[in-house]
Tab-separated table of C-alpha atoms and ligand atoms in Angstrom:
chain	number	residue	atom	x	y	z
U	1	MET	CA	-127.839	-64.746	104.565
U	2	ASP	CA	-131.309	-65.524	105.882
U	3	ASP	CA	-132.799	-64.705	102.548
U	4	LEU	CA	-130.688	-67.380	100.868
U	5	LEU	CA	-131.528	-69.936	103.538
U	6	ASP	CA	-135.174	-69.049	103.023
U	7	ALA	CA	-134.750	-69.716	99.307
U	8	HIS	CA	-133.375	-73.158	100.097
U	9	VAL	CA	-136.227	-73.781	102.491
U	10	LYS	CA	-138.717	-72.693	99.839
U	11	ASP	CA	-137.090	-75.103	97.358
U	12	ALA	CA	-137.567	-77.826	99.841
U	13	TYR	CA	-141.332	-77.474	99.721
U	14	ARG	CA	-141.141	-78.325	96.048
U	15	MET	CA	-138.854	-81.215	96.765
U	16	THR	CA	-139.903	-84.820	96.668
U	17	THR	CA	-139.186	-87.013	99.710
U	18	HIS	CA	-136.043	-89.091	99.338
U	19	LYS	CA	-135.922	-92.557	100.868
U	20	LEU	CA	-132.636	-93.304	102.585
U	21	PHE	CA	-131.917	-96.798	103.849
U	22	LEU	CA	-129.175	-96.959	106.521
U	23	LEU	CA	-127.216	-100.129	107.132
U	24	PRO	CA	-124.661	-99.239	109.871
U	25	GLY	CA	-123.302	-102.814	110.185
U	26	ASP	CA	-120.691	-103.754	112.726
U	27	GLY	CA	-117.820	-102.263	114.709
U	28	ILE	CA	-117.066	-98.651	113.789
U	29	GLY	CA	-119.730	-98.906	111.053
U	30	ALA	CA	-122.405	-97.857	113.560
U	31	GLU	CA	-120.145	-95.181	115.055
U	32	VAL	CA	-119.406	-93.428	111.790
U	33	MET	CA	-123.019	-93.809	110.593
U	34	ALA	CA	-124.158	-91.880	113.677
U	35	GLU	CA	-122.129	-88.888	112.447
U	36	ALA	CA	-123.591	-89.014	108.935
U	37	THR	CA	-126.998	-89.238	110.503
U	38	LYS	CA	-126.412	-85.948	112.319
U	39	LEU	CA	-126.117	-84.251	108.881
U	40	ILE	CA	-129.154	-86.092	107.531
U	41	ASN	CA	-131.199	-84.928	110.518
U	42	TRP	CA	-129.946	-81.375	110.050
U	43	PHE	CA	-131.056	-81.397	106.385
U	44	ASN	CA	-134.507	-82.546	107.562
U	45	GLN	CA	-134.752	-80.073	110.465
U	46	THR	CA	-133.747	-77.104	108.335
U	47	GLY	CA	-136.171	-78.103	105.593
U	48	ILE	CA	-133.295	-78.153	103.047
U	49	ALA	CA	-134.323	-81.695	102.217
U	50	ALA	CA	-137.021	-84.196	103.089
U	51	PHE	CA	-135.415	-87.546	103.909
U	52	GLU	CA	-137.449	-90.530	104.977
U	53	ILE	CA	-135.073	-92.799	106.909
U	54	GLU	CA	-135.270	-96.569	107.446
U	55	GLN	CA	-132.589	-98.533	109.138
U	56	GLY	CA	-131.689	-102.240	108.822
U	57	LEU	CA	-129.116	-104.837	109.892
U	58	VAL	CA	-126.194	-106.166	107.876
U	59	GLY	CA	-123.147	-108.304	108.557
U	60	GLY	CA	-122.498	-109.785	111.969
U	61	SER	CA	-125.269	-107.823	113.584
U	62	ALA	CA	-127.752	-109.279	111.059
U	63	TYR	CA	-126.322	-112.737	111.642
U	64	ASP	CA	-126.887	-112.391	115.375
U	65	ALA	CA	-130.502	-111.281	114.821
U	66	HIS	CA	-131.597	-113.420	111.833
U	67	GLY	CA	-128.879	-116.068	111.281
U	68	GLU	CA	-127.886	-114.562	107.942
U	69	ALA	CA	-125.794	-111.619	106.810
U	70	ILE	CA	-128.801	-109.698	105.575
U	71	CYS	CA	-132.502	-110.683	105.602
U	72	ASP	CA	-134.852	-110.536	102.591
U	73	ALA	CA	-136.882	-107.690	104.066
U	74	ASP	CA	-133.785	-105.502	104.322
U	75	VAL	CA	-132.750	-106.358	100.761
U	76	ALA	CA	-136.245	-105.295	99.655
U	77	LEU	CA	-135.881	-101.996	101.542
U	78	ALA	CA	-132.537	-101.459	99.841
U	79	GLN	CA	-134.155	-102.155	96.448
U	80	SER	CA	-136.814	-99.481	97.005
U	81	ALA	CA	-134.545	-96.833	98.535
U	82	ASP	CA	-133.296	-93.795	96.644
U	83	ALA	CA	-129.889	-94.474	98.219
U	84	VAL	CA	-128.448	-97.009	100.600
U	85	LEU	CA	-125.855	-95.850	103.123
U	86	PHE	CA	-123.668	-98.700	104.335
U	87	GLY	CA	-121.224	-98.517	107.274
U	88	ALA	CA	-118.933	-101.574	107.531
U	89	VAL	CA	-119.230	-105.237	108.366
U	90	GLY	CA	-117.173	-107.933	110.058
U	91	GLY	CA	-115.152	-108.623	113.174
U	92	PRO	CA	-113.531	-111.478	115.058
U	93	LYS	CA	-116.786	-112.387	116.749
U	94	TRP	CA	-118.051	-113.830	113.436
U	95	ASP	CA	-114.835	-115.524	112.265
U	96	GLY	CA	-116.363	-118.954	112.783
U	97	VAL	CA	-119.759	-118.501	111.119
U	98	PRO	CA	-120.528	-120.626	107.997
U	99	TYR	CA	-118.930	-119.157	104.815
U	100	ASP	CA	-122.203	-118.232	103.088
U	101	LYS	CA	-123.372	-116.396	106.214
U	102	ARG	CA	-120.136	-114.492	106.924
U	103	PRO	CA	-120.603	-110.700	107.331
U	104	GLU	CA	-119.226	-109.813	103.893
U	105	ALA	CA	-121.929	-111.994	102.318
U	106	GLY	CA	-124.435	-109.234	103.195
U	107	LEU	CA	-122.569	-106.694	101.099
U	108	LEU	CA	-122.032	-109.140	98.242
U	109	ARG	CA	-125.717	-109.983	98.187
U	110	LEU	CA	-126.661	-106.297	98.026
U	111	ARG	CA	-124.219	-105.695	95.159
U	112	LYS	CA	-125.633	-108.691	93.277
U	113	ASP	CA	-129.325	-108.181	93.933
U	114	LEU	CA	-129.213	-104.443	93.223
U	115	GLU	CA	-126.950	-105.093	90.169
U	116	LEU	CA	-124.457	-102.510	91.261
U	117	PHE	CA	-122.034	-102.773	88.322
U	118	ALA	CA	-120.142	-99.504	88.646
U	119	ASN	CA	-117.960	-98.741	91.575
U	120	LEU	CA	-116.944	-95.063	92.019
U	121	ARG	CA	-113.823	-94.350	93.979
U	122	PRO	CA	-112.858	-90.686	94.203
U	123	ALA	CA	-109.392	-89.605	95.253
U	124	ILE	CA	-109.509	-86.099	96.623
U	125	CYS	CA	-106.598	-84.539	98.407
U	126	TYR	CA	-107.637	-81.887	100.906
U	127	PRO	CA	-104.935	-79.207	101.015
U	128	ALA	CA	-104.676	-79.534	104.851
U	129	LEU	CA	-103.658	-83.202	104.450
U	130	ALA	CA	-101.299	-82.850	101.478
U	131	ASP	CA	-98.245	-83.290	103.716
U	132	GLY	CA	-99.688	-86.607	104.963
U	133	SER	CA	-99.369	-88.142	101.486
U	134	SER	CA	-96.396	-90.333	100.630
U	135	LEU	CA	-95.962	-88.165	97.554
U	136	LYS	CA	-94.709	-84.546	97.447
U	137	ARG	CA	-97.266	-81.849	98.279
U	138	GLU	CA	-97.130	-80.331	94.757
U	139	ILE	CA	-97.942	-83.704	93.185
U	140	VAL	CA	-101.093	-84.282	95.260
U	141	GLU	CA	-102.401	-80.898	96.480
U	142	GLY	CA	-105.724	-80.176	94.872
U	143	LEU	CA	-105.978	-83.688	93.398
U	144	ASP	CA	-109.565	-84.601	92.423
U	145	LEU	CA	-109.960	-87.722	90.321
U	146	LEU	CA	-112.563	-90.446	90.093
U	147	ILE	CA	-112.060	-94.085	89.203
U	148	VAL	CA	-115.006	-95.982	87.748
U	149	ARG	CA	-114.379	-99.686	88.310
U	150	GLU	CA	-116.535	-102.321	86.653
U	151	LEU	CA	-117.675	-104.319	89.662
U	152	THR	CA	-119.714	-107.365	88.688
U	153	GLY	CA	-117.793	-108.938	85.817
U	154	GLY	CA	-114.279	-109.867	84.777
U	155	VAL	CA	-111.799	-112.250	86.232
U	156	TYR	CA	-113.265	-112.358	89.762
U	157	PHE	CA	-116.430	-113.971	88.486
U	158	GLY	CA	-115.550	-115.687	85.151
U	159	GLU	CA	-115.844	-119.489	84.850
U	160	PRO	CA	-113.925	-121.779	84.816
U	161	LYS	CA	-112.400	-120.747	88.131
U	162	GLU	CA	-110.648	-123.702	89.637
U	163	ILE	CA	-107.522	-125.437	90.802
U	164	THR	CA	-107.046	-128.881	89.247
U	165	ASP	CA	-104.547	-131.570	90.196
U	166	LEU	CA	-102.507	-132.549	87.149
U	167	GLY	CA	-101.532	-135.794	88.795
U	168	ASN	CA	-97.781	-135.313	88.260
U	169	GLY	CA	-97.129	-133.438	91.489
U	170	GLN	CA	-98.329	-130.236	89.822
U	171	LYS	CA	-101.534	-128.297	90.197
U	172	ARG	CA	-103.067	-125.847	87.724
U	173	ALA	CA	-104.999	-122.709	88.775
U	174	ILE	CA	-107.435	-121.051	86.348
U	175	ASP	CA	-109.249	-117.769	86.551
U	176	THR	CA	-111.186	-116.549	83.563
U	177	GLN	CA	-111.434	-112.938	82.429
U	178	ILE	CA	-114.735	-112.504	80.563
U	179	TYR	CA	-116.383	-109.322	79.359
U	180	ASP	CA	-119.437	-108.974	77.155
U	181	THR	CA	-120.093	-105.848	75.127
U	182	TYR	CA	-123.007	-104.644	77.292
U	183	GLU	CA	-120.898	-104.797	80.459
U	184	ILE	CA	-118.277	-102.499	78.938
U	185	GLU	CA	-120.880	-100.200	77.413
U	186	ARG	CA	-122.684	-99.549	80.661
U	187	ALA	CA	-119.448	-98.908	82.637
U	188	ALA	CA	-118.281	-96.558	79.884
U	189	ARG	CA	-121.557	-94.643	79.943
U	190	VAL	CA	-121.293	-94.090	83.698
U	191	ALA	CA	-117.757	-92.740	83.206
U	192	PHE	CA	-118.753	-90.424	80.326
U	193	ASP	CA	-121.812	-89.158	82.194
U	194	LEU	CA	-119.726	-88.390	85.278
U	195	ALA	CA	-117.016	-86.695	83.201
U	196	ARG	CA	-119.634	-84.333	81.831
U	197	THR	CA	-120.353	-83.163	85.347
U	198	ARG	CA	-116.623	-82.696	86.068
U	199	ARG	CA	-113.663	-81.735	83.807
U	200	ASN	CA	-115.031	-83.676	80.822
U	201	LYS	CA	-112.165	-86.141	80.324
U	202	VAL	CA	-112.194	-89.947	80.456
U	203	SER	CA	-109.092	-92.136	80.528
U	204	SER	CA	-109.894	-95.773	79.725
U	205	ALA	CA	-107.374	-98.275	81.112
U	206	GLU	CA	-106.924	-101.837	79.842
U	207	LYS	CA	-104.209	-104.186	78.536
U	208	ARG	CA	-105.131	-104.439	74.850
U	209	ASN	CA	-101.493	-105.263	74.036
U	210	VAL	CA	-101.734	-108.688	75.749
U	211	MET	CA	-105.386	-109.399	76.548
U	212	LYS	CA	-108.380	-110.025	74.220
U	213	SER	CA	-110.658	-108.571	76.844
U	214	GLY	CA	-108.524	-105.420	76.641
U	215	VAL	CA	-108.982	-105.311	72.831
U	216	LEU	CA	-112.802	-105.522	73.226
U	217	TRP	CA	-112.777	-103.024	76.106
U	218	ASN	CA	-110.862	-100.515	73.965
U	219	GLU	CA	-113.147	-101.087	70.941
U	220	VAL	CA	-116.389	-100.709	72.852
U	221	VAL	CA	-115.317	-97.608	74.791
U	222	THR	CA	-114.140	-96.003	71.512
U	223	ARG	CA	-117.526	-96.740	69.854
U	224	VAL	CA	-119.670	-95.546	72.812
U	225	HIS	CA	-117.582	-92.348	72.840
U	226	ALA	CA	-118.003	-91.697	69.117
U	227	GLU	CA	-121.715	-92.486	69.040
U	228	GLU	CA	-122.883	-90.935	72.306
U	229	TYR	CA	-120.222	-88.719	73.920
U	230	PRO	CA	-118.166	-86.976	71.229
U	231	ASP	CA	-118.042	-83.835	73.394
U	232	VAL	CA	-116.063	-85.651	76.090
U	233	GLU	CA	-112.282	-85.994	75.751
U	234	LEU	CA	-111.223	-89.676	75.638
U	235	GLU	CA	-107.804	-91.169	75.966
U	236	HIS	CA	-106.718	-94.818	76.194
U	237	VAL	CA	-103.992	-95.832	78.583
U	238	LEU	CA	-102.443	-99.202	79.279
U	239	ALA	CA	-103.360	-100.215	82.826
U	240	ASP	CA	-99.719	-100.657	83.992
U	241	ASN	CA	-98.844	-97.259	82.627
U	242	CYS	CA	-101.910	-95.835	84.409
U	243	GLY	CA	-100.471	-97.158	87.704
U	244	MET	CA	-97.187	-95.353	86.988
U	245	GLN	CA	-98.899	-92.179	85.992
U	246	LEU	CA	-100.971	-92.207	89.155
U	247	VAL	CA	-97.866	-91.833	91.258
U	248	ARG	CA	-95.974	-89.671	88.761
U	249	ASN	CA	-98.597	-87.057	87.840
U	250	PRO	CA	-102.070	-87.992	89.152
U	251	LYS	CA	-103.549	-84.584	88.433
U	252	GLN	CA	-103.569	-85.344	84.721
U	253	TYR	CA	-106.624	-87.529	85.358
U	254	ASP	CA	-110.291	-86.606	85.682
U	255	VAL	CA	-112.310	-89.874	85.297
U	256	ILE	CA	-110.560	-93.228	84.831
U	257	VAL	CA	-112.717	-96.163	83.705
U	258	THR	CA	-111.393	-99.683	83.954
U	259	ASP	CA	-112.287	-103.308	84.569
U	260	ASN	CA	-112.816	-105.077	87.882
U	261	LEU	CA	-109.263	-106.371	88.403
U	262	PHE	CA	-107.348	-103.256	87.271
U	263	GLY	CA	-109.880	-101.071	89.025
U	264	ASP	CA	-109.305	-102.924	92.312
U	265	VAL	CA	-105.587	-102.229	92.156
U	266	LEU	CA	-105.615	-98.691	90.621
U	267	SER	CA	-108.288	-97.421	93.020
U	268	ASP	CA	-106.212	-98.508	96.039
U	269	VAL	CA	-103.168	-96.841	94.550
U	270	ALA	CA	-105.132	-93.642	93.948
U	271	ALA	CA	-106.672	-93.787	97.397
U	272	MET	CA	-103.343	-93.863	99.155
U	273	LEU	CA	-102.284	-90.644	97.438
U	274	THR	CA	-104.695	-88.921	99.738
U	275	GLY	CA	-103.814	-90.272	103.198
U	276	SER	CA	-105.789	-92.394	105.701
U	277	LEU	CA	-108.342	-95.147	105.084
U	278	GLY	CA	-110.660	-93.124	107.272
U	279	MET	CA	-110.906	-90.491	104.469
U	280	LEU	CA	-112.090	-92.649	101.574
U	281	PRO	CA	-115.699	-92.748	100.399
U	282	SER	CA	-117.162	-94.889	97.578
U	283	ALA	CA	-120.341	-95.383	95.634
U	284	SER	CA	-121.715	-98.367	93.720
U	285	LEU	CA	-124.335	-97.654	91.049
U	286	GLY	CA	-126.726	-99.838	89.004
U	287	ALA	CA	-128.428	-99.138	85.706
U	288	PRO	CA	-130.870	-96.225	85.423
U	289	ASP	CA	-134.517	-97.222	85.827
U	290	GLU	CA	-136.233	-96.951	82.389
U	291	LYS	CA	-139.159	-94.949	83.731
U	292	THR	CA	-137.610	-92.756	86.433
U	293	GLY	CA	-133.948	-92.633	85.426
U	294	ARG	CA	-133.150	-93.430	89.078
U	295	ARG	CA	-130.163	-95.686	89.595
U	296	LYS	CA	-130.015	-98.165	92.449
U	297	SER	CA	-127.105	-97.139	94.602
U	298	LEU	CA	-125.084	-97.923	97.657
U	299	TYR	CA	-122.658	-95.538	99.375
U	300	GLU	CA	-120.016	-96.780	101.809
U	301	PRO	CA	-116.631	-95.898	103.217
U	302	VAL	CA	-113.751	-97.969	101.840
U	303	HIS	CA	-112.621	-99.029	105.303
U	304	GLY	CA	-113.822	-102.018	107.302
U	305	SER	CA	-115.225	-102.324	110.784
U	306	ALA	CA	-111.882	-101.679	112.463
U	307	PRO	CA	-112.343	-103.965	115.455
U	308	ASP	CA	-109.060	-102.675	116.905
U	309	ILE	CA	-110.610	-99.290	117.624
U	310	ALA	CA	-114.307	-100.078	117.714
U	311	GLY	CA	-116.006	-98.710	120.808
U	312	THR	CA	-113.150	-96.310	121.662
U	313	GLY	CA	-114.655	-93.212	119.955
U	314	LYS	CA	-111.525	-92.817	117.831
U	315	ALA	CA	-112.841	-93.717	114.368
U	316	ASN	CA	-112.582	-91.073	111.688
U	317	PRO	CA	-116.140	-90.394	110.375
U	318	ILE	CA	-115.056	-88.432	107.320
U	319	ALA	CA	-115.157	-91.365	104.860
U	320	MET	CA	-118.770	-92.031	105.887
U	321	ILE	CA	-119.725	-88.351	105.762
U	322	ALA	CA	-118.063	-88.020	102.349
U	323	SER	CA	-120.019	-91.101	101.227
U	324	LEU	CA	-123.207	-89.252	102.214
U	325	ALA	CA	-121.918	-86.317	100.104
U	326	MET	CA	-121.626	-88.711	97.128
U	327	ALA	CA	-125.209	-89.860	97.711
U	328	LEU	CA	-126.348	-86.234	97.655
U	329	ARG	CA	-124.526	-85.723	94.411
U	330	TYR	CA	-125.279	-88.913	92.467
U	331	SER	CA	-128.622	-90.108	93.785
U	332	LEU	CA	-130.416	-87.185	95.444
U	333	ASN	CA	-129.960	-84.347	93.031
U	334	MET	CA	-128.321	-82.204	95.755
U	335	GLY	CA	-124.901	-81.635	94.073
U	336	GLU	CA	-124.530	-78.172	95.534
U	337	TRP	CA	-124.973	-79.547	99.027
U	338	ALA	CA	-122.492	-82.321	98.297
U	339	ASP	CA	-119.990	-79.548	97.455
U	340	GLN	CA	-120.869	-77.837	100.751
U	341	VAL	CA	-120.355	-80.970	102.799
U	342	GLU	CA	-116.968	-81.547	101.180
U	343	ALA	CA	-116.072	-77.896	101.741
U	344	ALA	CA	-117.038	-78.265	105.393
U	345	ILE	CA	-114.750	-81.301	105.719
U	346	GLY	CA	-111.907	-79.332	104.123
U	347	ALA	CA	-112.520	-76.376	106.434
U	348	VAL	CA	-112.547	-78.450	109.599
U	349	LEU	CA	-109.257	-80.085	108.556
U	350	ALA	CA	-107.822	-76.690	107.754
U	351	GLN	CA	-108.780	-75.547	111.279
U	352	GLY	CA	-106.472	-78.311	112.552
U	353	PHE	CA	-109.007	-80.838	113.897
U	354	ARG	CA	-107.793	-84.427	113.489
U	355	THR	CA	-109.004	-87.841	114.561
U	356	PRO	CA	-106.092	-89.979	115.844
U	357	ASP	CA	-105.512	-91.667	112.418
U	358	LEU	CA	-104.662	-88.222	110.953
U	359	MET	CA	-102.979	-86.763	114.028
U	360	ASP	CA	-99.902	-84.645	113.464
U	361	ASP	CA	-97.771	-82.170	115.455
U	362	GLY	CA	-99.597	-78.974	116.377
U	363	MET	CA	-103.021	-80.367	115.455
U	364	LYS	CA	-106.069	-80.663	117.743
U	365	GLU	CA	-107.065	-84.266	118.446
U	366	VAL	CA	-110.802	-85.010	118.455
U	367	GLY	CA	-112.950	-88.105	118.663
U	368	THR	CA	-115.541	-89.446	116.225
U	369	SER	CA	-118.464	-87.529	117.580
U	370	GLU	CA	-116.562	-84.257	117.998
U	371	MET	CA	-115.337	-84.475	114.369
U	372	GLY	CA	-118.952	-84.987	113.233
U	373	ASP	CA	-120.065	-82.032	115.337
U	374	HIS	CA	-117.390	-79.759	113.848
U	375	ILE	CA	-118.317	-80.724	110.297
U	376	LEU	CA	-121.997	-80.144	110.951
U	377	ALA	CA	-121.300	-76.789	112.629
U	378	GLU	CA	-119.196	-75.695	109.632
U	379	LEU	CA	-121.897	-76.874	107.217
U	380	ALA	CA	-124.627	-75.090	109.161
U	381	GLU	CA	-122.573	-71.837	109.113
U	382	THR	CA	-121.222	-71.803	105.567
U	383	GLY	CA	-124.080	-73.761	103.986
U	384	ALA	CA	-126.519	-71.076	104.989
U	385	ALA	CA	-124.280	-68.274	103.735
B	1	NAD	P1	-110.190	-102.064	108.439
B	1	NAD	O1	-110.414	-101.143	107.335
B	1	NAD	O2	-111.335	-102.354	109.321
B	1	NAD	O3	-108.972	-101.544	109.345
B	1	NAD	C1	-107.626	-101.405	108.895
B	1	NAD	C2	-106.899	-100.396	109.808
B	1	NAD	O4	-107.338	-99.093	109.511
B	1	NAD	C3	-107.151	-100.652	111.273
B	1	NAD	O5	-105.982	-100.361	112.026
B	1	NAD	C4	-108.220	-99.614	111.600
B	1	NAD	O6	-108.216	-99.191	112.981
B	1	NAD	C5	-107.911	-98.477	110.668
B	1	NAD	N1	-109.123	-97.774	110.261
B	1	NAD	C6	-110.062	-98.233	109.410
B	1	NAD	N2	-111.044	-97.365	109.302
B	1	NAD	C7	-110.750	-96.299	110.100
B	1	NAD	C8	-111.411	-95.090	110.436
B	1	NAD	N3	-112.597	-94.748	109.925
B	1	NAD	N4	-110.771	-94.275	111.329
B	1	NAD	C9	-109.598	-94.584	111.865
B	1	NAD	N5	-108.925	-95.706	111.595
B	1	NAD	C10	-109.487	-96.570	110.711
B	1	NAD	O7	-109.620	-103.435	107.803
B	1	NAD	P2	-109.248	-104.835	108.507
B	1	NAD	O8	-108.673	-104.578	109.877
B	1	NAD	O9	-108.483	-105.579	107.500
B	1	NAD	O10	-110.663	-105.588	108.700
B	1	NAD	C11	-111.464	-105.502	109.885
B	1	NAD	C12	-112.790	-106.149	109.574
B	1	NAD	O11	-113.486	-105.368	108.573
B	1	NAD	C13	-112.681	-107.571	109.031
B	1	NAD	O12	-113.720	-108.356	109.543
B	1	NAD	C14	-112.861	-107.372	107.524
B	1	NAD	O13	-113.360	-108.493	106.883
B	1	NAD	C15	-113.862	-106.232	107.509
B	1	NAD	N6	-113.868	-105.377	106.288
B	1	NAD	C16	-115.115	-104.954	105.891
B	1	NAD	C17	-115.191	-104.119	104.793
B	1	NAD	C18	-116.557	-103.579	104.436
B	1	NAD	O14	-117.461	-103.633	105.265
B	1	NAD	N7	-116.729	-103.029	103.250
B	1	NAD	C19	-114.048	-103.684	104.147
B	1	NAD	C20	-112.820	-104.115	104.595
B	1	NAD	C21	-112.722	-104.971	105.678
């Protein structure tokens, strides 16, 4: 056992230093970030990795300090980091702040300035939680799929976007779905690249039967596949059918790639197959740097700042810790350790430890910090083996 740990330690000496930028944010954001930080510190202390850590403010806490949801200096640190870890923002304290300075504006600015166009939402069902799903155990047990959602284009951003008064007692609302070829190409490439590291299958979801943007989406994904990824299996699925299939037989999917709107809906459907909001990590990736190949990236739990439980020590830190695992896998070249972190989460759940959001008969209730300690102890024990 020691020999293997020594091998990891020796590897570490050859390792470059990774810059991590932590933005804990508001409410439970800071509480769950503290648990991920325990793992980061452990990696540093054991010499398995060399992380240089900076911390900044985002959301309401940044507004209180600087009068804006994130300051330029923190955006610059996010730009230069190998990975940004983001907690959560918001809370009733900031309900009245001007719209452009509201807590969420900090996250939106980061997504825009870092050009994070691909949102990765895994849906993994840990066997110990399979009975907590609204679907039958056999449908969800062992589920491991990944949705790649295009994040910066489509109907949420297209212009015109307006409500006009028609002057006859009627109003007209317009949203515009726009996709250019390059936006579809880069989302498709992320999906194909990820599929190659998984079970090598991509399902592309659109509505080519009724939408021109769906026709182009289908055409571009088909071409990128033929020209660059013929080794990956590709299927096309209509987005509404994809929703049905997700609740009928989700294990048929490996990587699903889809646009911003359909991705928003489908990723929430997929997420709920696996249980609590407190379990769901995510990643947002930008384009690879031409020289280094490094992608700008931000990793965050799907949940918000949960003001109802903030400060009570009840928050589930697993979504944040699993977001760190995604950073290890996709930005820090530590995929094996990402697997180990996820295995540690699975083991701690199998041992019956549960934060209140997951609590069930016969299980052992623990708080945020205790859950983090158990995961770290498991990682330290099995990771060294
Ligand atoms: P929320 O995700 O904060 O909470 C929804 C429910 O889930 C609450 O009952 C909460 O207690 C529970 N929950 C969430 N995360 C949990 C965890 N880790 N462990 C245990 N229980 C958890 O959503 P909301 O209540 O709609 O929003 C609260 C605030 O968060 C708002 O200000 C909202 O704007 C903001 N928000 C921020 C983000 C983000 O930072 N990315 C995302 C969603 C909401």
